[in-house]
Amino acid sequence: MVDGHFPFRSNRGVNLLPLIEAKRDGRTFPDGQLEKFVEAVAAGRCQDEQVAALLMAIFLKGLDTAETRSLMLAMRNSGEVLKFPEDERPLVDKHSTGGVGDKVSLILAPLLAALGLRVPMISGRGLGITGGTLDKMESIPGCRTLLSPGEIVDQVQRIGCVICGQTDKMVPADRALYAMRDVTGTIPSIPLITSSILSKKLAEGIGSLLLDVKFGNAAFMRTPQQARELAWSMVNLGRHCGVRTRALLTGMDTPLGLAAGNWLEVREIVDCLDGRAPTDLEHLVVESAAHLLELSGRERTLDAARSTVLGCLKTQLPRYRFEEMIAAQGADLDAFRAKLKQDTSAPVMRELRAPKAGIIRRCEARIVGEVVHQLGGGRTARADSVRPDVGVDRLMKPGHAVDSGLVLARVHAMDEAAADTALTMLAEAFSIGDEPPDQQPLILETIK
Ligand code: URA
């Protein structure tokens, strides 16, 4: 137990020293203390150096299940929680820990809405090599992602889905804590990640949640074991808090789909909604939607859910829902459709060609992500802006046979110099050999 009395006010705000010393010495926090800490952080009443020290102590010594739950709930309750009218349509969402070319959310929200679910999808921006759903949405002409809680609820009730950013008033404690973790090396902590992600998802007021926890060279978690640990932590806590929660462990050594870059990924999801999806993307979309149909009680078995999803994808309904959703968020549909017809919307487009014939053995997601970042499609700091139209498409994936000179990928750049650098970097992402590579399943495990 913690010695001393927390919180006591000094003339510099709330004193976290008793909490820091307790965690430093491996003790658990008594009930109510993490809640007071979160309240003080959200109100800006803590000293930065003490918040940093406390986060480091948590990073090193961990939190037990009860502490993680208290932290998560206090963070969720630090701001507004969405409230939806009673309705027979279940409220569901999916969260991905992020990867290169991961555009599943953009298809899943309108698809689930077309299947009769409600999806208040509050998403984030890209950071480093990981793309962000909001940046992709904002590459659509006129599309807004900053909506008020009233607008979010209204749109979900009318159309069935929204993809937008966290409002200023939602989960303010996470914003403050995440910013501090970002500069103190305390991001990769399972209890801190669990409470950060779940506080935001539970503020949506959902009843079912699917987590896509990625592992591999371009993922936050490098190994399946790290991803499994995070997935279990989030599934257990989500369930404890009354949300039906499940996780998929999915590989992120190779980009998902054939494009990476904000607008290029929007083009790809429109192809997918029009029935022209790359196999890996379609597989993950169908499995994610099927799990949410089953989790929310809409279908009794996963097999039945899969066939319902596949049937729905054959109709135009998910595509209509997508256009309804973006139009409700301000998109100019004529400009959007005109942009879809252009082969590229970047000033320069160049091709990378195979140096020899053979079978693609590797198309490394981490390098592809670095290329998109270097082209201006990603951000290094949260405040950076991104170039919507740059990136890489028509990627040749592992297992494909190629002739010498065949196009391995196309680079969309702002100028010739950026394209040159990107092509040099991108060449390193590929290896070509005589034998097909060992292929891992995209979905390694389901954690339920
Ligand atoms: N994404 C989040 O939202 N929070 C974390 O802590 C890590 C990834």
Coordinates of C-alpha atoms and ligand atoms in Angstrom, one line a residue:
M1 CA 0.0 0.0 0.0
V2 CA 1.0 3.5 -0.6
D3 CA 2.5 5.5 2.4
G4 CA 1.6 9.1 2.8
H5 CA -1.5 10.9 1.6
F6 CA -2.2 11.3 -2.0
P7 CA -3.2 13.7 -3.4
F8 CA -1.9 16.5 -1.3
R9 CA -1.6 19.9 -2.9
S10 CA 1.7 21.7 -2.9
N11 CA 2.0 25.2 -4.3
R12 CA 2.9 23.5 -7.6
G13 CA -0.3 21.4 -7.9
V14 CA -0.9 17.8 -7.0
N15 CA 2.0 15.8 -5.5
L16 CA 2.4 12.4 -7.1
L17 CA 5.5 11.4 -5.0
P18 CA 3.7 8.8 -2.8
L19 CA 2.4 7.1 -5.9
I20 CA 5.8 7.2 -7.7
E21 CA 7.5 5.7 -4.6
A22 CA 4.9 3.0 -4.2
K23 CA 5.2 1.8 -7.8
R24 CA 9.0 2.2 -7.8
D25 CA 9.0 -0.2 -4.8
G26 CA 6.6 -2.7 -6.6
R27 CA 3.5 -2.0 -4.5
T28 CA -0.1 -1.8 -5.7
F29 CA -2.1 1.4 -5.6
P30 CA -5.0 1.4 -3.1
D31 CA -8.5 1.9 -4.5
G32 CA -9.3 5.4 -5.7
Q33 CA -5.7 6.7 -6.1
L34 CA -5.3 6.0 -9.8
E35 CA -8.7 7.8 -10.3
K36 CA -7.4 10.9 -8.5
F37 CA -4.2 10.8 -10.5
V38 CA -6.1 10.7 -13.8
E39 CA -8.4 13.5 -12.7
A40 CA -5.5 15.6 -11.8
V41 CA -3.7 14.9 -15.1
A42 CA -6.8 15.7 -17.2
A43 CA -7.1 19.0 -15.3
G44 CA -3.4 19.8 -15.9
R45 CA -2.7 19.9 -12.1
C46 CA 0.4 17.6 -12.1
Q47 CA 4.0 18.5 -12.7
D48 CA 5.4 17.0 -15.9
E49 CA 8.4 15.5 -14.2
Q50 CA 6.3 13.6 -11.7
V51 CA 3.9 12.3 -14.4
A52 CA 6.9 11.1 -16.4
A53 CA 8.4 9.4 -13.3
L54 CA 5.1 7.7 -12.5
L55 CA 4.7 6.5 -16.0
M56 CA 8.2 5.1 -16.0
A57 CA 7.6 3.3 -12.7
I58 CA 4.4 1.8 -14.2
F59 CA 6.3 0.9 -17.3
L60 CA 9.0 -0.9 -15.2
K61 CA 6.8 -2.5 -12.5
G62 CA 3.5 -3.0 -14.4
L63 CA -0.1 -2.8 -13.2
D64 CA -2.2 -5.7 -12.1
T65 CA -5.6 -6.4 -13.6
A66 CA -7.6 -4.4 -11.1
E67 CA -5.2 -1.4 -11.4
T68 CA -5.4 -1.5 -15.2
R69 CA -9.2 -1.6 -15.0
S70 CA -9.2 1.4 -12.6
L71 CA -6.8 3.4 -14.8
M72 CA -8.8 2.6 -18.0
L73 CA -12.2 3.5 -16.5
A74 CA -10.8 6.7 -15.0
M75 CA -9.4 7.6 -18.4
R76 CA -12.7 6.8 -20.2
N77 CA -14.6 8.9 -17.6
S78 CA -12.2 11.8 -17.8
G79 CA -14.4 13.2 -20.6
E80 CA -17.6 12.7 -22.6
V81 CA -18.9 9.2 -23.2
L82 CA -21.2 8.8 -26.3
K83 CA -24.8 7.9 -25.5
F84 CA -27.0 6.4 -28.2
P85 CA -30.8 6.1 -28.2
E86 CA -32.1 2.6 -27.5
D87 CA -32.2 0.8 -30.9
E88 CA -32.3 -2.8 -32.0
R89 CA -29.1 -2.3 -34.1
P90 CA -26.1 -3.4 -32.0
L91 CA -23.3 -0.9 -31.5
V92 CA -20.0 -2.3 -32.5
D93 CA -16.4 -1.3 -33.5
K94 CA -13.1 -2.6 -34.5
H95 CA -9.6 -1.3 -33.5
S96 CA -6.4 -2.2 -35.3
T97 CA -3.0 -1.6 -33.6
G98 CA -1.9 -0.4 -36.9
G99 CA 0.2 -1.3 -39.9
V100 CA 1.2 -0.5 -43.5
G101 CA -1.7 -0.6 -46.0
D102 CA -4.2 -1.4 -43.3
K103 CA -7.4 0.2 -44.7
V104 CA -9.8 -2.4 -43.3
S105 CA -11.7 0.2 -41.1
L106 CA -12.8 2.2 -44.2
I107 CA -14.5 -0.8 -45.7
L108 CA -15.7 -2.4 -42.5
A109 CA -17.7 0.6 -41.2
P110 CA -20.0 0.9 -44.2
L111 CA -20.2 -2.9 -44.6
L112 CA -21.4 -3.4 -41.1
A113 CA -23.8 -0.5 -41.4
A114 CA -25.2 -2.2 -44.5
L115 CA -25.6 -5.4 -42.4
G116 CA -27.7 -3.5 -39.9
L117 CA -25.2 -2.6 -37.2
R118 CA -24.2 0.8 -35.8
V119 CA -20.5 1.7 -36.0
P120 CA -19.3 4.8 -34.2
M121 CA -15.7 4.4 -35.3
I122 CA -13.5 7.0 -33.6
S123 CA -10.1 6.7 -35.2
G124 CA -6.6 8.1 -35.1
R125 CA -4.0 9.6 -37.3
G126 CA -0.9 7.9 -38.6
L127 CA 2.4 8.2 -36.8
G128 CA 5.8 7.0 -38.0
I129 CA 5.4 4.3 -40.6
T130 CA 1.9 3.4 -39.5
G131 CA -1.0 4.9 -41.5
G132 CA -4.0 6.5 -39.9
T133 CA -7.7 6.1 -40.8
L134 CA -8.4 9.9 -40.4
D135 CA -5.6 10.8 -42.8
K136 CA -7.1 8.5 -45.3
M137 CA -10.6 10.0 -44.8
E138 CA -9.2 13.5 -45.2
S139 CA -7.7 12.6 -48.6
I140 CA -11.3 12.5 -49.9
P141 CA -12.1 16.0 -51.2
G142 CA -14.1 18.0 -48.6
C143 CA -14.3 15.2 -46.1
R144 CA -14.3 16.3 -42.4
T145 CA -13.3 14.1 -39.5
L146 CA -13.8 16.6 -36.6
L147 CA -17.4 16.1 -35.5
S148 CA -19.2 17.0 -32.3
P149 CA -20.6 14.3 -30.1
G150 CA -24.1 15.3 -31.3
E151 CA -23.1 15.0 -34.9
I152 CA -21.5 11.6 -34.3
V153 CA -24.7 10.2 -32.7
D154 CA -27.0 11.7 -35.3
Q155 CA -24.9 10.4 -38.2
V156 CA -24.7 6.9 -36.7
Q157 CA -28.5 6.8 -36.1
R158 CA -29.2 8.0 -39.7
I159 CA -26.6 6.2 -41.7
G160 CA -25.3 3.5 -39.4
C161 CA -21.7 4.5 -39.4
V162 CA -19.2 7.4 -38.9
I163 CA -15.4 7.5 -39.1
C164 CA -14.2 10.5 -37.2
G165 CA -11.6 11.8 -34.7
Q166 CA -11.9 12.0 -31.0
T167 CA -13.6 15.2 -29.9
D168 CA -11.6 17.5 -27.6
K169 CA -13.8 16.5 -24.8
M170 CA -13.4 12.7 -25.2
V171 CA -10.8 11.0 -23.1
P172 CA -8.7 14.1 -22.4
A173 CA -6.6 12.1 -19.9
D174 CA -5.4 9.8 -22.7
R175 CA -4.3 12.7 -24.7
A176 CA -2.2 14.1 -21.9
L177 CA -0.8 10.7 -20.9
Y178 CA -0.1 9.6 -24.4
A179 CA 1.8 12.8 -25.2
M180 CA 4.0 12.2 -22.1
R181 CA 4.5 8.5 -22.9
D182 CA 5.6 9.5 -26.4
V183 CA 8.5 11.5 -25.1
T184 CA 9.5 9.3 -22.2
G185 CA 10.0 5.9 -23.8
T186 CA 6.9 4.5 -22.0
I187 CA 4.7 3.6 -25.0
P188 CA 5.4 -0.1 -25.1
S189 CA 3.8 -1.1 -21.8
I190 CA 0.9 -3.6 -22.0
P191 CA -1.2 -2.1 -19.2
L192 CA -0.7 1.4 -20.5
I193 CA -1.5 0.4 -24.1
T194 CA -4.5 -1.6 -22.9
S195 CA -5.9 1.3 -20.9
S196 CA -5.2 3.9 -23.6
I197 CA -6.9 1.9 -26.4
L198 CA -9.8 0.6 -24.4
S199 CA -10.6 4.0 -22.7
K200 CA -11.2 5.4 -26.2
K201 CA -13.1 2.5 -27.5
L202 CA -15.3 2.3 -24.4
A203 CA -16.1 6.0 -24.6
E204 CA -17.9 5.2 -27.8
G205 CA -20.6 3.4 -25.8
I206 CA -20.3 0.1 -27.9
G207 CA -21.4 -3.4 -26.8
S208 CA -19.0 -5.4 -29.0
L209 CA -15.4 -4.8 -30.0
L210 CA -13.0 -6.6 -32.3
L211 CA -9.3 -6.0 -31.9
D212 CA -6.9 -6.6 -34.7
V213 CA -3.6 -7.0 -33.0
K214 CA -0.7 -7.0 -35.5
F215 CA 2.7 -8.5 -35.2
G216 CA 5.7 -8.4 -37.6
N217 CA 8.4 -6.1 -39.0
A218 CA 6.0 -3.1 -39.4
A219 CA 3.9 -3.6 -36.3
F220 CA 4.0 -2.2 -32.9
M221 CA 4.4 -5.7 -31.5
R222 CA 7.2 -7.5 -33.3
T223 CA 6.5 -11.1 -32.3
P224 CA 3.3 -13.2 -32.1
Q225 CA 3.9 -13.7 -28.4
Q226 CA 4.0 -9.9 -27.6
A227 CA 0.8 -9.5 -29.7
R228 CA -0.8 -12.4 -27.9
E229 CA -0.1 -10.8 -24.5
L230 CA -1.5 -7.5 -25.5
A231 CA -4.6 -9.1 -27.1
W232 CA -5.3 -11.2 -23.9
S233 CA -4.9 -8.1 -21.8
M234 CA -7.4 -6.1 -23.9
V235 CA -9.9 -9.0 -24.3
N236 CA -9.9 -9.7 -20.6
L237 CA -10.4 -6.1 -19.6
G238 CA -13.0 -5.4 -22.3
R239 CA -15.0 -8.3 -21.1
H240 CA -14.6 -7.3 -17.4
C241 CA -16.2 -4.0 -18.4
G242 CA -19.2 -5.6 -20.0
V243 CA -18.1 -5.3 -23.7
R244 CA -18.1 -8.5 -25.8
T245 CA -14.5 -8.4 -26.9
R246 CA -12.5 -10.6 -29.2
A247 CA -9.0 -10.2 -30.9
L248 CA -7.4 -11.5 -34.1
L249 CA -3.6 -11.8 -34.2
T250 CA -2.6 -10.8 -37.8
G251 CA 0.7 -10.7 -39.6
M252 CA 2.2 -7.4 -40.6
D253 CA 5.5 -8.5 -42.4
T254 CA 3.9 -7.7 -45.8
P255 CA 1.6 -4.7 -46.5
L256 CA -2.1 -5.4 -46.5
G257 CA -3.5 -5.1 -50.0
L258 CA -1.6 -3.6 -52.9
A259 CA -1.5 0.1 -51.9
A260 CA 0.0 2.2 -49.1
G261 CA -0.6 5.9 -48.9
N262 CA -3.7 7.9 -47.9
W263 CA -5.6 8.5 -51.2
L264 CA -4.2 5.4 -52.8
E265 CA -5.7 3.3 -50.0
V266 CA -9.1 5.0 -50.4
R267 CA -9.0 4.0 -54.1
E268 CA -8.3 0.5 -53.1
I269 CA -11.2 0.3 -50.7
V270 CA -13.5 1.6 -53.4
D271 CA -12.2 -1.3 -55.6
C272 CA -12.9 -3.6 -52.7
L273 CA -16.5 -2.3 -52.3
D274 CA -16.9 -2.7 -56.1
G275 CA -15.9 -6.4 -55.8
R276 CA -12.3 -6.1 -56.9
A277 CA -10.5 -6.7 -53.6
P278 CA -7.0 -8.2 -53.3
T279 CA -7.4 -11.6 -51.6
D280 CA -5.6 -10.7 -48.3
L281 CA -7.7 -7.5 -47.8
E282 CA -10.9 -9.2 -48.6
H283 CA -10.1 -12.1 -46.3
L284 CA -9.5 -9.8 -43.3
V285 CA -12.5 -7.7 -44.1
V286 CA -14.8 -10.7 -44.3
E287 CA -13.4 -12.3 -41.1
S288 CA -13.6 -9.0 -39.1
A289 CA -17.2 -8.4 -40.2
A290 CA -18.2 -12.0 -39.5
H291 CA -16.7 -11.9 -36.0
L292 CA -18.6 -8.8 -35.2
L293 CA -21.9 -10.2 -36.5
E294 CA -21.4 -13.2 -34.3
L295 CA -20.1 -11.3 -31.3
S296 CA -23.1 -8.9 -31.4
G297 CA -25.5 -11.8 -31.6
R298 CA -26.7 -11.0 -35.1
E299 CA -25.6 -14.4 -36.4
R300 CA -25.4 -17.7 -34.4
T301 CA -22.2 -19.1 -36.0
L302 CA -19.1 -17.7 -37.7
D303 CA -19.9 -19.7 -40.8
A304 CA -23.4 -18.3 -41.1
A305 CA -21.9 -14.8 -40.5
R306 CA -19.3 -15.3 -43.2
S307 CA -21.9 -16.2 -45.8
T308 CA -24.0 -13.2 -44.8
V309 CA -21.0 -10.9 -45.2
L310 CA -20.0 -12.3 -48.6
G311 CA -23.6 -11.9 -49.8
C312 CA -23.7 -8.3 -48.7
L313 CA -20.4 -7.5 -50.3
K314 CA -21.9 -8.7 -53.7
T315 CA -24.5 -6.0 -53.5
Q316 CA -23.9 -2.3 -54.0
L317 CA -25.2 -1.5 -50.5
P318 CA -21.8 -1.1 -48.7
R319 CA -20.6 1.2 -51.5
Y320 CA -23.7 3.3 -51.1
R321 CA -23.3 3.5 -47.4
F322 CA -19.7 4.6 -47.8
E323 CA -20.7 7.4 -50.1
E324 CA -23.6 8.4 -47.7
M325 CA -21.1 8.4 -44.8
I326 CA -18.5 10.6 -46.5
A327 CA -21.2 12.9 -48.0
A328 CA -22.6 13.4 -44.4
Q329 CA -19.1 14.4 -43.4
G330 CA -18.9 17.1 -46.1
A331 CA -17.3 15.2 -49.0
D332 CA -17.9 16.5 -52.5
L333 CA -19.1 13.3 -54.2
D334 CA -18.5 14.7 -57.7
A335 CA -14.9 15.7 -56.9
F336 CA -14.5 12.3 -55.2
R337 CA -15.7 10.3 -58.2
A338 CA -13.6 12.5 -60.6
K339 CA -10.5 11.9 -58.4
L340 CA -11.2 8.1 -58.5
K341 CA -11.0 8.2 -62.3
Q342 CA -7.5 9.7 -62.3
D343 CA -4.6 7.2 -62.5
T344 CA -2.6 9.3 -60.2
S345 CA -3.3 12.5 -58.3
A346 CA 0.3 13.1 -57.4
P347 CA 2.6 15.3 -59.6
V348 CA 5.0 12.4 -60.4
M349 CA 4.4 8.7 -60.9
R350 CA 7.2 6.2 -61.5
E351 CA 7.6 2.4 -61.8
L352 CA 9.9 0.0 -60.0
R353 CA 10.8 -2.9 -62.3
A354 CA 12.0 -6.4 -61.4
P355 CA 15.8 -6.7 -61.9
K356 CA 15.4 -10.4 -62.8
A357 CA 12.8 -13.2 -63.3
G358 CA 11.7 -15.4 -60.4
I359 CA 9.2 -15.6 -57.6
I360 CA 8.7 -12.7 -55.1
R361 CA 9.9 -14.0 -51.8
R362 CA 9.6 -10.8 -49.7
C363 CA 7.8 -7.4 -49.9
E364 CA 8.7 -5.9 -46.6
A365 CA 6.0 -3.8 -45.0
R366 CA 8.5 -1.8 -42.8
I367 CA 10.4 -0.6 -45.9
V368 CA 7.2 0.2 -47.8
G369 CA 6.0 2.2 -44.8
E370 CA 9.3 4.1 -44.6
V371 CA 9.0 4.9 -48.3
V372 CA 5.5 6.3 -47.9
H373 CA 6.7 8.3 -44.9
Q374 CA 9.7 9.7 -46.8
L375 CA 7.4 10.7 -49.7
G376 CA 5.5 12.8 -47.2
G377 CA 2.5 10.5 -46.6
G378 CA 3.3 9.9 -42.9
R379 CA 4.2 12.2 -40.0
T380 CA 7.1 12.2 -37.5
A381 CA 5.4 14.4 -34.9
R382 CA 1.7 14.5 -34.1
A383 CA 1.4 18.1 -35.4
D384 CA 3.0 17.4 -38.8
S385 CA 0.7 17.6 -41.9
V386 CA 0.7 14.8 -44.5
R387 CA 0.6 14.7 -48.3
P388 CA -2.6 12.9 -49.2
D389 CA -1.8 11.8 -52.7
V390 CA 1.7 10.2 -52.4
G391 CA 2.5 6.6 -51.8
V392 CA 3.0 3.2 -53.4
D393 CA 0.5 1.0 -55.3
R394 CA 0.3 -2.1 -57.5
L395 CA 2.6 -3.9 -55.1
M396 CA 3.7 -7.4 -56.2
K397 CA 3.2 -9.6 -53.2
P398 CA 5.2 -12.7 -52.0
G399 CA 4.4 -15.8 -54.1
H400 CA 3.9 -14.0 -57.4
A401 CA 6.1 -15.1 -60.4
V402 CA 7.6 -12.2 -62.3
D403 CA 9.6 -11.7 -65.5
S404 CA 12.6 -9.5 -65.6
G405 CA 11.4 -5.9 -66.1
L406 CA 7.9 -6.5 -64.8
V407 CA 6.4 -3.7 -62.6
L408 CA 6.9 -4.5 -58.9
A409 CA 5.3 -1.3 -57.7
R410 CA 4.4 2.3 -58.6
V411 CA 5.6 5.3 -56.7
H412 CA 3.5 8.5 -56.5
A413 CA 5.6 11.4 -55.4
M414 CA 5.5 15.2 -55.2
D415 CA 8.6 15.6 -57.4
E416 CA 11.3 13.7 -59.3
A417 CA 13.9 13.8 -56.5
A418 CA 11.5 12.3 -54.0
A419 CA 10.5 9.7 -56.5
D420 CA 14.2 8.8 -57.1
T421 CA 14.9 8.4 -53.4
A422 CA 11.7 6.3 -53.0
L423 CA 12.5 4.0 -55.8
T424 CA 16.0 3.3 -54.4
M425 CA 14.5 2.6 -51.0
L426 CA 11.6 0.5 -52.3
A427 CA 13.9 -1.8 -54.3
E428 CA 15.3 -3.0 -50.9
A429 CA 11.8 -4.1 -49.9
F430 CA 11.7 -6.9 -52.4
S431 CA 13.6 -10.1 -52.8
I432 CA 13.2 -12.4 -55.8
G433 CA 14.3 -16.0 -55.8
D434 CA 13.7 -19.4 -57.4
E435 CA 11.5 -21.0 -54.7
P436 CA 8.2 -19.7 -53.4
P437 CA 8.4 -18.3 -49.8
D438 CA 6.9 -20.1 -46.8
Q439 CA 3.5 -18.4 -46.5
Q440 CA 2.1 -17.8 -43.0
P441 CA -1.7 -17.4 -42.6
L442 CA -2.7 -13.8 -42.4
I443 CA -4.8 -14.5 -39.3
L444 CA -2.7 -16.5 -36.9
E445 CA -5.1 -16.8 -34.0
T446 CA -8.4 -15.7 -32.6
I447 CA -8.4 -14.8 -28.9
K448 CA -11.9 -15.1 -27.4
Ligands
URA1 N1 -2.5 3.3 -29.6 C1 -3.1 4.0 -28.6 O1 -4.2 4.5 -28.8 N2 -2.6 4.0 -27.4 C2 -1.4 3.4 -27.1 O2 -1.0 3.4 -26.0 C3 -0.7 2.7 -28.1 C4 -1.3 2.7 -29.4

